[in-house]
Amino acid sequence: MDESATTSRTMPTMNWWILSA
């Protein structure tokens, strides 16, 4: 149950690829 850890790693990842898009 690492929702916090997963979200914390997924959120920033999606942030940079969205900005890079």
mmCIF file with all atom_site columns, N, CA and C in Angstrom:
data_model
loop_
_atom_site.group_PDB
_atom_site.id
_atom_site.type_symbol
_atom_site.label_atom_id
_atom_site.label_alt_id
_atom_site.label_comp_id
_atom_site.label_asym_id
_atom_site.label_entity_id
_atom_site.label_seq_id
_atom_site.pdbx_PDB_ins_code
_atom_site.Cartn_x
_atom_site.Cartn_y
_atom_site.Cartn_z
_atom_site.occupancy
_atom_site.B_iso_or_equiv
_atom_site.pdbx_formal_charge
_atom_site.auth_seq_id
_atom_site.auth_comp_id
_atom_site.auth_asym_id
_atom_site.auth_atom_id
_atom_site.pdbx_PDB_model_num
ATOM 1  N N  . MET A 1 1  ? 0.831  -1.203 0.000   1.00 0.00 ? 1  MET A N  1
ATOM 2  C CA . MET A 1 1  ? 0.000  0.000  0.000   1.00 0.00 ? 1  MET A CA 1
ATOM 3  C C  . MET A 1 1  ? 0.867  1.256  0.000   1.00 0.00 ? 1  MET A C  1
ATOM 4  N N  . ASP A 1 2  ? 1.557  1.486  -1.114  1.00 0.00 ? 2  ASP A N  1
ATOM 5  C CA . ASP A 1 2  ? 2.430  2.664  -1.205  1.00 0.00 ? 2  ASP A CA 1
ATOM 6  C C  . ASP A 1 2  ? 1.807  3.689  -2.143  1.00 0.00 ? 2  ASP A C  1
ATOM 7  N N  . GLU A 1 3  ? 0.559  4.023  -1.875  1.00 0.00 ? 3  GLU A N  1
ATOM 8  C CA . GLU A 1 3  ? -0.114 5.001  -2.735  1.00 0.00 ? 3  GLU A CA 1
ATOM 9  C C  . GLU A 1 3  ? 0.587  6.347  -2.690  1.00 0.00 ? 3  GLU A C  1
ATOM 10 N N  . SER A 1 4  ? 0.998  6.745  -1.487  1.00 0.00 ? 4  SER A N  1
ATOM 11 C CA . SER A 1 4  ? 1.674  8.041  -1.317  1.00 0.00 ? 4  SER A CA 1
ATOM 12 C C  . SER A 1 4  ? 2.991  8.054  -2.083  1.00 0.00 ? 4  SER A C  1
ATOM 13 N N  . ALA A 1 5  ? 3.758  6.984  -1.947  1.00 0.00 ? 5  ALA A N  1
ATOM 14 C CA . ALA A 1 5  ? 5.060  6.902  -2.606  1.00 0.00 ? 5  ALA A CA 1
ATOM 15 C C  . ALA A 1 5  ? 4.872  6.830  -4.120  1.00 0.00 ? 5  ALA A C  1
ATOM 16 N N  . THR A 1 6  ? 3.899  6.062  -4.561  1.00 0.00 ? 6  THR A N  1
ATOM 17 C CA . THR A 1 6  ? 3.651  5.929  -5.997  1.00 0.00 ? 6  THR A CA 1
ATOM 18 C C  . THR A 1 6  ? 3.185  7.248  -6.586  1.00 0.00 ? 6  THR A C  1
ATOM 19 N N  . THR A 1 7  ? 2.264  7.889  -5.907  1.00 0.00 ? 7  THR A N  1
ATOM 20 C CA . THR A 1 7  ? 1.732  9.167  -6.391  1.00 0.00 ? 7  THR A CA 1
ATOM 21 C C  . THR A 1 7  ? 2.819  10.225 -6.383  1.00 0.00 ? 7  THR A C  1
ATOM 22 N N  . SER A 1 8  ? 3.652  10.178 -5.347  1.00 0.00 ? 8  SER A N  1
ATOM 23 C CA . SER A 1 8  ? 4.717  11.172 -5.215  1.00 0.00 ? 8  SER A CA 1
ATOM 24 C C  . SER A 1 8  ? 5.712  11.027 -6.367  1.00 0.00 ? 8  SER A C  1
ATOM 25 N N  . ARG A 1 9  ? 5.878  9.800  -6.867  1.00 0.00 ? 9  ARG A N  1
ATOM 26 C CA . ARG A 1 9  ? 6.828  9.572  -7.963  1.00 0.00 ? 9  ARG A CA 1
ATOM 27 C C  . ARG A 1 9  ? 6.150  9.744  -9.316  1.00 0.00 ? 9  ARG A C  1
ATOM 28 N N  . THR A 1 10 ? 4.864  9.444  -9.372  1.00 0.00 ? 10 THR A N  1
ATOM 29 C CA . THR A 1 10 ? 4.135  9.561  -10.635 1.00 0.00 ? 10 THR A CA 1
ATOM 30 C C  . THR A 1 10 ? 3.779  11.008 -10.937 1.00 0.00 ? 10 THR A C  1
ATOM 31 N N  . MET A 1 11 ? 3.371  11.731 -9.923  1.00 0.00 ? 11 MET A N  1
ATOM 32 C CA . MET A 1 11 ? 2.970  13.129 -10.101 1.00 0.00 ? 11 MET A CA 1
ATOM 33 C C  . MET A 1 11 ? 4.072  13.958 -10.742 1.00 0.00 ? 11 MET A C  1
ATOM 34 N N  . PRO A 1 12 ? 5.263  14.022 -10.145 1.00 0.00 ? 12 PRO A N  1
ATOM 35 C CA . PRO A 1 12 ? 6.368  14.796 -10.714 1.00 0.00 ? 12 PRO A CA 1
ATOM 36 C C  . PRO A 1 12 ? 6.770  14.296 -12.096 1.00 0.00 ? 12 PRO A C  1
ATOM 37 N N  . THR A 1 13 ? 6.683  12.985 -12.310 1.00 0.00 ? 13 THR A N  1
ATOM 38 C CA . THR A 1 13 ? 7.048  12.417 -13.610 1.00 0.00 ? 13 THR A CA 1
ATOM 39 C C  . THR A 1 13 ? 6.096  12.922 -14.683 1.00 0.00 ? 13 THR A C  1
ATOM 40 N N  . MET A 1 14 ? 4.799  12.872 -14.418 1.00 0.00 ? 14 MET A N  1
ATOM 41 C CA . MET A 1 14 ? 3.813  13.347 -15.383 1.00 0.00 ? 14 MET A CA 1
ATOM 42 C C  . MET A 1 14 ? 3.943  14.848 -15.586 1.00 0.00 ? 14 MET A C  1
ATOM 43 N N  . ASN A 1 15 ? 4.370  15.541 -14.530 1.00 0.00 ? 15 ASN A N  1
ATOM 44 C CA . ASN A 1 15 ? 4.529  16.992 -14.592 1.00 0.00 ? 15 ASN A CA 1
ATOM 45 C C  . ASN A 1 15 ? 5.588  17.381 -15.603 1.00 0.00 ? 15 ASN A C  1
ATOM 46 N N  . TRP A 1 16 ? 6.721  16.700 -15.579 1.00 0.00 ? 16 TRP A N  1
ATOM 47 C CA . TRP A 1 16 ? 7.812  17.080 -16.480 1.00 0.00 ? 16 TRP A CA 1
ATOM 48 C C  . TRP A 1 16 ? 7.529  16.656 -17.916 1.00 0.00 ? 16 TRP A C  1
ATOM 49 N N  . TRP A 1 17 ? 6.893  15.507 -18.098 1.00 0.00 ? 17 TRP A N  1
ATOM 50 C CA . TRP A 1 17 ? 6.637  15.071 -19.473 1.00 0.00 ? 17 TRP A CA 1
ATOM 51 C C  . TRP A 1 17 ? 5.505  15.878 -20.087 1.00 0.00 ? 17 TRP A C  1
ATOM 52 N N  . ILE A 1 18 ? 4.592  16.373 -19.245 1.00 0.00 ? 18 ILE A N  1
ATOM 53 C CA . ILE A 1 18 ? 3.499  17.219 -19.749 1.00 0.00 ? 18 ILE A CA 1
ATOM 54 C C  . ILE A 1 18 ? 4.063  18.571 -20.180 1.00 0.00 ? 18 ILE A C  1
ATOM 55 N N  . LEU A 1 19 ? 4.991  19.082 -19.374 1.00 0.00 ? 19 LEU A N  1
ATOM 56 C CA . LEU A 1 19 ? 5.602  20.374 -19.692 1.00 0.00 ? 19 LEU A CA 1
ATOM 57 C C  . LEU A 1 19 ? 6.544  20.228 -20.886 1.00 0.00 ? 19 LEU A C  1
ATOM 58 N N  . SER A 1 20 ? 7.126  19.028 -21.016 1.00 0.00 ? 20 SER A N  1
ATOM 59 C CA . SER A 1 20 ? 8.074  18.782 -22.093 1.00 0.00 ? 20 SER A CA 1
ATOM 60 C C  . SER A 1 20 ? 7.324  18.495 -23.400 1.00 0.00 ? 20 SER A C  1
ATOM 61 N N  . ALA A 1 21 ? 6.101  18.024 -23.265 1.00 0.00 ? 21 ALA A N  1
ATOM 62 C CA . ALA A 1 21 ? 5.306  17.684 -24.451 1.00 0.00 ? 21 ALA A CA 1
ATOM 63 C C  . ALA A 1 21 ? 5.277  18.863 -25.416 1.00 0.00 ? 21 ALA A C  1
#
